[in-house]
Coordinates of C-alpha atoms (C1' of nucleotides) and ligand atoms in Angstrom, one line a residue:
Chain A
M1 CA -24.9 -7.0 -9.1
R2 CA -27.3 -4.2 -9.2
M3 CA -26.5 -1.1 -11.2
T4 CA -27.3 1.3 -8.5
S5 CA -27.1 5.1 -9.1
Q6 CA -24.0 5.4 -6.9
R7 CA -22.3 2.6 -8.9
E8 CA -23.3 4.1 -12.2
I9 CA -21.9 7.5 -11.3
I10 CA -18.6 6.1 -10.0
L11 CA -18.2 4.1 -13.1
K12 CA -19.0 7.0 -15.4
E13 CA -16.8 9.5 -13.6
L14 CA -13.9 7.0 -13.8
Q15 CA -14.4 6.4 -17.4
D16 CA -14.8 10.0 -18.3
S17 CA -11.8 11.0 -16.5
H18 CA -9.5 8.9 -18.6
Q19 CA -7.1 8.9 -15.8
H20 CA -5.9 6.4 -13.1
L21 CA -7.8 7.8 -10.2
S22 CA -7.4 6.8 -6.5
A23 CA -10.5 6.1 -4.4
D24 CA -10.5 9.5 -2.7
E25 CA -9.9 11.4 -5.9
L26 CA -12.9 9.7 -7.3
Y27 CA -14.8 10.4 -4.1
E28 CA -14.2 14.1 -4.6
R29 CA -15.5 14.0 -8.1
V30 CA -18.5 11.9 -7.4
K31 CA -19.5 14.1 -4.4
K32 CA -20.1 17.0 -6.8
I33 CA -22.8 15.0 -8.4
M34 CA -24.1 13.0 -5.4
P35 CA -23.1 15.0 -2.3
R36 CA -24.3 12.6 0.3
I37 CA -22.3 9.6 -1.0
S38 CA -20.0 8.0 1.5
L39 CA -16.3 7.3 0.9
A40 CA -16.9 3.7 1.9
T41 CA -19.4 3.3 -0.9
V42 CA -16.8 4.5 -3.3
Y43 CA -14.2 2.0 -2.0
R44 CA -16.8 -0.8 -2.0
N45 CA -18.0 -0.2 -5.5
L46 CA -14.6 0.1 -6.9
E47 CA -13.8 -3.2 -5.4
T48 CA -17.0 -4.8 -6.7
L49 CA -16.5 -3.3 -10.2
S50 CA -13.0 -4.5 -10.4
E51 CA -13.9 -7.9 -9.2
A52 CA -16.5 -8.0 -11.9
G53 CA -13.8 -7.2 -14.5
I54 CA -15.6 -3.9 -15.4
I55 CA -12.7 -1.7 -14.3
G56 CA -9.0 -2.5 -13.5
K57 CA -7.4 -2.2 -10.2
L58 CA -3.8 -0.8 -10.2
E59 CA -1.6 -1.6 -7.3
I60 CA 1.4 0.5 -7.8
S61 CA 4.3 -0.3 -5.6
G62 CA 4.0 1.2 -2.1
R63 CA 1.3 3.7 -3.0
Q64 CA -2.4 4.2 -3.0
K65 CA -4.5 2.0 -5.2
R66 CA -5.7 3.5 -8.4
F67 CA -8.4 2.3 -10.7
D68 CA -8.3 2.0 -14.5
F69 CA -11.2 2.5 -16.9
D70 CA -9.1 0.5 -19.4
I71 CA -9.1 -3.2 -18.8
H72 CA -7.0 -4.6 -21.5
P73 CA -3.6 -5.8 -20.3
H74 CA -1.1 -3.0 -20.4
D75 CA 1.7 -1.5 -18.3
H76 CA 2.3 1.7 -16.4
I77 CA 4.7 4.4 -15.5
Y78 CA 4.4 6.7 -12.5
C79 CA 6.0 9.9 -11.6
L80 CA 8.3 9.8 -8.5
Q81 CA 7.4 13.4 -7.7
C82 CA 3.7 13.9 -8.3
H83 CA 2.7 10.3 -8.3
R84 CA 0.6 10.5 -11.4
V85 CA 0.2 7.3 -13.4
D86 CA 0.2 6.9 -17.1
N87 CA -0.1 4.0 -19.5
I88 CA 3.1 3.1 -21.2
D89 CA 3.5 1.5 -24.6
F90 CA 5.4 -1.6 -23.7
D91 CA 5.5 -4.7 -25.9
R92 CA 4.3 -7.5 -23.5
N93 CA 5.3 -10.1 -26.0
L94 CA 8.9 -9.5 -24.8
V95 CA 8.1 -11.2 -21.6
N96 CA 7.4 -14.9 -21.6
P97 CA 6.1 -16.1 -18.2
A98 CA 6.4 -19.7 -19.3
E99 CA 10.2 -19.3 -19.7
V100 CA 10.6 -18.1 -16.2
A101 CA 8.0 -20.4 -14.6
S102 CA 10.1 -23.3 -13.6
D103 CA 12.4 -21.1 -11.6
K104 CA 11.1 -21.7 -8.1
G105 CA 8.2 -24.0 -8.7
Y106 CA 5.7 -21.1 -9.0
Q107 CA 2.7 -21.4 -11.1
I108 CA 2.7 -17.9 -12.8
T109 CA -0.6 -16.2 -13.2
G110 CA 0.5 -12.8 -14.4
Y111 CA 3.0 -10.0 -14.3
R112 CA 3.3 -6.3 -14.3
V113 CA 6.0 -4.0 -15.7
E114 CA 6.2 -0.9 -13.7
F115 CA 8.4 2.0 -15.0
K116 CA 9.2 5.1 -12.8
G117 CA 10.5 8.5 -13.7
I118 CA 9.8 12.1 -13.7
C119 CA 6.9 13.3 -15.8
S120 CA 7.2 16.2 -18.2
A121 CA 5.3 18.6 -16.0
C122 CA 7.5 17.9 -13.0
R123 CA 10.6 18.3 -15.2
R124 CA 9.4 21.6 -16.4
N125 CA 8.8 22.7 -12.8
Q126 CA 12.2 21.5 -11.8
K127 CA 13.9 23.4 -14.7
K128 CA 12.0 26.6 -13.8
R129 CA 13.2 26.3 -10.1
E130 CA 16.7 25.8 -11.2
D131 CA 16.6 28.8 -13.5
G132 CA 15.2 30.9 -10.7
D133 CA 18.1 29.9 -8.4
K134 CA 20.7 31.1 -10.9
K135 CA 19.3 34.6 -11.0
Chain B
M1 CA 25.7 7.6 9.3
R2 CA 26.8 6.0 12.5
M3 CA 26.9 2.2 12.6
T4 CA 25.1 1.7 15.8
S5 CA 24.6 -1.7 17.4
Q6 CA 20.9 -1.6 16.5
R7 CA 21.7 -0.8 12.9
E8 CA 24.4 -3.5 12.9
I9 CA 22.0 -6.2 14.2
I10 CA 19.2 -5.3 11.8
L11 CA 21.5 -5.4 8.9
K12 CA 23.1 -8.7 10.0
E13 CA 19.7 -10.3 10.6
L14 CA 18.4 -9.3 7.2
Q15 CA 21.6 -10.5 5.4
D16 CA 21.6 -13.8 7.3
S17 CA 18.0 -14.4 6.6
H18 CA 18.5 -14.6 2.9
Q19 CA 14.8 -13.7 2.6
H20 CA 12.7 -10.7 1.8
L21 CA 11.6 -9.7 5.2
S22 CA 9.1 -7.1 6.2
A23 CA 9.9 -4.5 9.0
D24 CA 7.8 -6.4 11.6
E25 CA 9.2 -9.8 10.7
L26 CA 12.6 -8.4 11.1
Y27 CA 11.6 -6.7 14.4
E28 CA 10.6 -10.1 15.8
R29 CA 14.1 -11.5 14.9
V30 CA 16.0 -8.6 16.1
K31 CA 14.0 -8.6 19.5
K32 CA 15.5 -12.0 20.3
I33 CA 19.0 -10.5 20.3
M34 CA 18.2 -6.9 21.5
P35 CA 14.9 -7.3 23.4
R36 CA 14.4 -3.6 24.2
I37 CA 14.6 -2.3 20.6
S38 CA 11.7 -0.4 19.3
L39 CA 9.7 -1.2 16.1
A40 CA 10.2 2.4 15.1
T41 CA 14.0 1.9 15.3
V42 CA 13.7 -1.0 12.9
Y43 CA 11.5 1.1 10.4
R44 CA 13.9 4.0 10.8
N45 CA 17.0 2.0 10.1
L46 CA 15.7 0.0 7.2
E47 CA 14.8 3.4 5.7
T48 CA 18.3 4.7 6.4
L49 CA 20.1 1.6 5.2
S50 CA 18.1 1.5 2.0
E51 CA 18.6 5.2 1.3
A52 CA 22.3 4.6 1.8
G53 CA 22.1 1.8 -0.8
I54 CA 23.2 -0.9 1.6
I55 CA 20.0 -2.8 1.4
G56 CA 17.1 -2.8 -1.1
K57 CA 13.6 -1.7 -0.5
L58 CA 10.9 -3.8 -2.2
E59 CA 7.5 -2.1 -2.7
I60 CA 5.4 -5.0 -4.0
S61 CA 2.1 -4.0 -5.2
G62 CA -0.5 -3.4 -2.6
R63 CA 1.4 -5.0 0.2
Q64 CA 3.8 -4.4 3.0
K65 CA 7.2 -3.2 2.2
R66 CA 10.0 -5.8 2.2
F67 CA 13.7 -5.4 2.4
D68 CA 16.3 -7.1 0.4
F69 CA 19.9 -8.0 1.4
D70 CA 20.7 -8.2 -2.3
I71 CA 21.1 -4.9 -4.0
H72 CA 21.9 -5.8 -7.5
P73 CA 19.1 -5.1 -9.9
H74 CA 16.8 -8.1 -10.2
D75 CA 13.1 -8.8 -10.2
H76 CA 10.6 -10.7 -8.1
I77 CA 7.7 -13.0 -7.9
Y78 CA 5.2 -13.2 -5.1
C79 CA 2.7 -15.8 -4.0
L80 CA -0.9 -14.6 -4.1
Q81 CA -1.8 -16.9 -1.2
C82 CA 1.0 -16.7 1.3
H83 CA 2.6 -13.5 0.1
R84 CA 6.2 -14.8 0.2
V85 CA 8.5 -13.0 -2.3
D86 CA 11.2 -14.7 -4.2
N87 CA 13.8 -13.6 -6.7
I88 CA 13.1 -14.4 -10.3
D89 CA 15.6 -15.0 -13.0
F90 CA 14.4 -12.6 -15.6
D91 CA 16.7 -11.3 -18.3
R92 CA 16.5 -7.5 -17.8
N93 CA 18.2 -6.9 -21.2
L94 CA 14.8 -7.7 -22.7
V95 CA 13.5 -4.4 -21.5
N96 CA 15.0 -1.2 -22.9
P97 CA 13.7 1.9 -21.1
A98 CA 15.2 4.1 -23.7
E99 CA 12.9 2.6 -26.3
V100 CA 9.8 3.4 -24.2
A101 CA 11.1 6.7 -22.8
S102 CA 9.7 9.1 -25.4
D103 CA 6.2 7.9 -24.9
K104 CA 4.8 10.5 -22.6
G105 CA 7.7 12.8 -22.0
Y106 CA 8.9 10.9 -19.0
Q107 CA 12.5 10.7 -17.9
I108 CA 12.6 7.1 -17.0
T109 CA 14.9 6.2 -14.0
G110 CA 14.0 2.5 -13.6
Y111 CA 11.6 -0.2 -13.8
R112 CA 10.5 -3.4 -12.1
V113 CA 9.0 -6.6 -13.4
E114 CA 6.7 -8.2 -10.9
F115 CA 5.4 -11.7 -11.4
K116 CA 2.7 -13.2 -9.4
G117 CA 1.5 -16.8 -8.9
I118 CA 1.1 -19.6 -6.5
C119 CA 4.3 -21.0 -4.8
S120 CA 5.0 -24.7 -4.7
A121 CA 4.2 -25.0 -1.0
C122 CA 0.8 -23.4 -1.5
R123 CA 0.1 -25.6 -4.5
R124 CA 0.9 -28.7 -2.5
N125 CA -1.5 -27.6 0.2
Q126 CA -4.2 -26.8 -2.3
K127 CA -3.8 -30.3 -3.9
K128 CA -3.8 -31.9 -0.4
R129 CA -7.1 -30.1 0.4
E130 CA -8.7 -31.2 -2.9
D131 CA -7.7 -34.8 -2.3
G132 CA -9.2 -34.6 1.1
D133 CA -12.5 -33.4 -0.3
K134 CA -12.8 -36.3 -2.7
K135 CA -12.6 -38.9 0.1
Chain C
dT1 C1' 35.3 17.7 29.5
dT2 C1' 32.3 19.9 27.0
dA3 C1' 29.5 20.6 23.2
dC4 C1' 26.8 19.0 19.6
dA5 C1' 24.7 16.3 16.3
dA6 C1' 22.9 11.7 15.5
dT7 C1' 20.2 8.2 17.4
dT8 C1' 17.0 5.8 20.3
dG9 C1' 12.6 4.1 22.8
dA10 C1' 8.1 5.2 23.7
dT11 C1' 4.2 6.8 22.0
dA12 C1' 1.1 9.6 19.3
dA13 C1' -0.5 10.6 14.8
dT14 C1' -1.4 9.7 10.1
dT15 C1' -3.0 7.3 6.0
dA16 C1' -5.3 4.1 3.4
dT17 C1' -8.4 0.7 3.7
dT18 C1' -11.8 -2.7 5.6
dA19 C1' -15.5 -4.1 8.8
dT20 C1' -19.8 -3.3 11.1
dT21 C1' -24.5 -2.3 11.4
dA22 C1' -29.0 -0.3 11.2
dG23 C1' -31.8 1.3 7.9
dA24 C1' -33.2 2.0 2.8
dA25 C1' -34.1 0.4 -1.8
dG26 C1' -35.0 -2.8 -5.8
dG27 C1' -37.6 -6.2 -7.8
dG28 C1' -40.1 -10.3 -8.5
dG29 C1' -44.3 -13.1 -7.2
dT30 C1' -48.8 -12.6 -5.7
Chain D
dA1 C1' -50.3 -2.4 -4.4
dC2 C1' -48.2 -5.3 -0.8
dC3 C1' -44.9 -8.7 1.0
dC4 C1' -40.5 -10.7 1.2
dC5 C1' -35.9 -11.3 0.4
dT6 C1' -31.7 -9.8 -0.9
dT7 C1' -28.5 -6.3 -2.0
dC8 C1' -26.9 -2.0 -1.0
dT9 C1' -26.0 2.4 1.4
dA10 C1' -24.3 5.9 4.9
dA11 C1' -22.2 6.6 8.9
dT12 C1' -18.9 5.2 11.7
dA13 C1' -15.5 2.2 14.1
dA14 C1' -11.7 -0.5 13.5
dT15 C1' -7.4 -2.1 11.6
dA16 C1' -2.8 -2.2 9.4
dA17 C1' 1.2 -0.2 8.1
dT18 C1' 4.0 3.4 8.6
dT19 C1' 5.7 8.0 10.0
dA20 C1' 6.2 11.9 13.3
dT21 C1' 7.2 13.7 17.8
dC22 C1' 10.2 14.4 21.6
dA23 C1' 12.7 13.9 25.7
dA24 C1' 16.7 11.2 27.0
dT25 C1' 21.0 8.9 25.5
dT26 C1' 25.1 8.1 23.1
dG27 C1' 29.3 8.9 20.2
dT28 C1' 32.7 11.8 18.7
dA29 C1' 35.6 15.5 18.0
dA30 C1' 37.5 19.8 19.4
Ligands
MN1 MN1 -3.9 2.1 -17.6
MN2 MN1 15.5 -10.0 -4.1
ZN3 ZN1 5.2 14.5 -12.0
ZN4 ZN1 2.5 -19.4 -1.2

DNA sequence: TTACAATTGATAATTATTATTAGAAGGGGT
DNA sequence: ACCCCTTCTAATAATAATTATCAATTGTAA
């Protein structure tokens, strides 16, 4: 794998963001630095980079894929309202795949714990709207 | 919500299947009983039924939605190869959302544990192929 | 019955993603 | 520096899953 300038910028933007960006969000950011880049290049490189284990790919249920600068195993929570995704501090030792393995004859290779809820920003907005209604 | 004949058949087919069917799989089955039904009707009713809490909606990461005749809270495992989805016997008491709640100011409303692996059928096929290669 | 809202089938539109392809670039070996 | 080969890119087409639109139909209740 060559480290092309496109690839480098995509990687750097994702890492600097410290967020879980989707391909098109990243595209918007990268375009500011390299205006002629193609969306397909962003998709292609995110795929390549995640296959190489340099970044993580997050497949949150029923939503757009997001990419993670942080590759160590951890879990996530997403906001039902604004769809942002955050890391969550969940003790993965609580889950023992081996215990559950026999169940249906599956050979288990991994698992994800995915929390959902309303993020603090969205809750603030909600409260603001409710207060407005009362007046 | 009216219980139309379309809705009734869709519901019955899902429940009788005892599987986690996708909209188009269900469409194929329902067509055999009601050949003029539209795919959009299947999608529409699966949405309506799951909103009403009569069936479950399964949003497995990065894949097609699947619907569940069984609405009590439980978790799933899917096969990386053939994409089938099965229930898994995981003790949900092990996870305590309240414990994790404070983390980012989220108000947590639920969570899913999603295992992945290779199902027994796919493992058999894999083994068969390997044995074939040796010869 | 009439009146109205809910629902349907057909189809168009949308969203996210992957495939195709002709051309460009990188990097040895000479 | 030049050639060759492979990898990569931009632009665009294609695909897959789902949702939106809308005119026509149906169910229900006054
Ligand atoms: Mn993360
Ligand atoms: Mn289930
Ligand atoms: Zn939010
Ligand atoms: Zn399988």
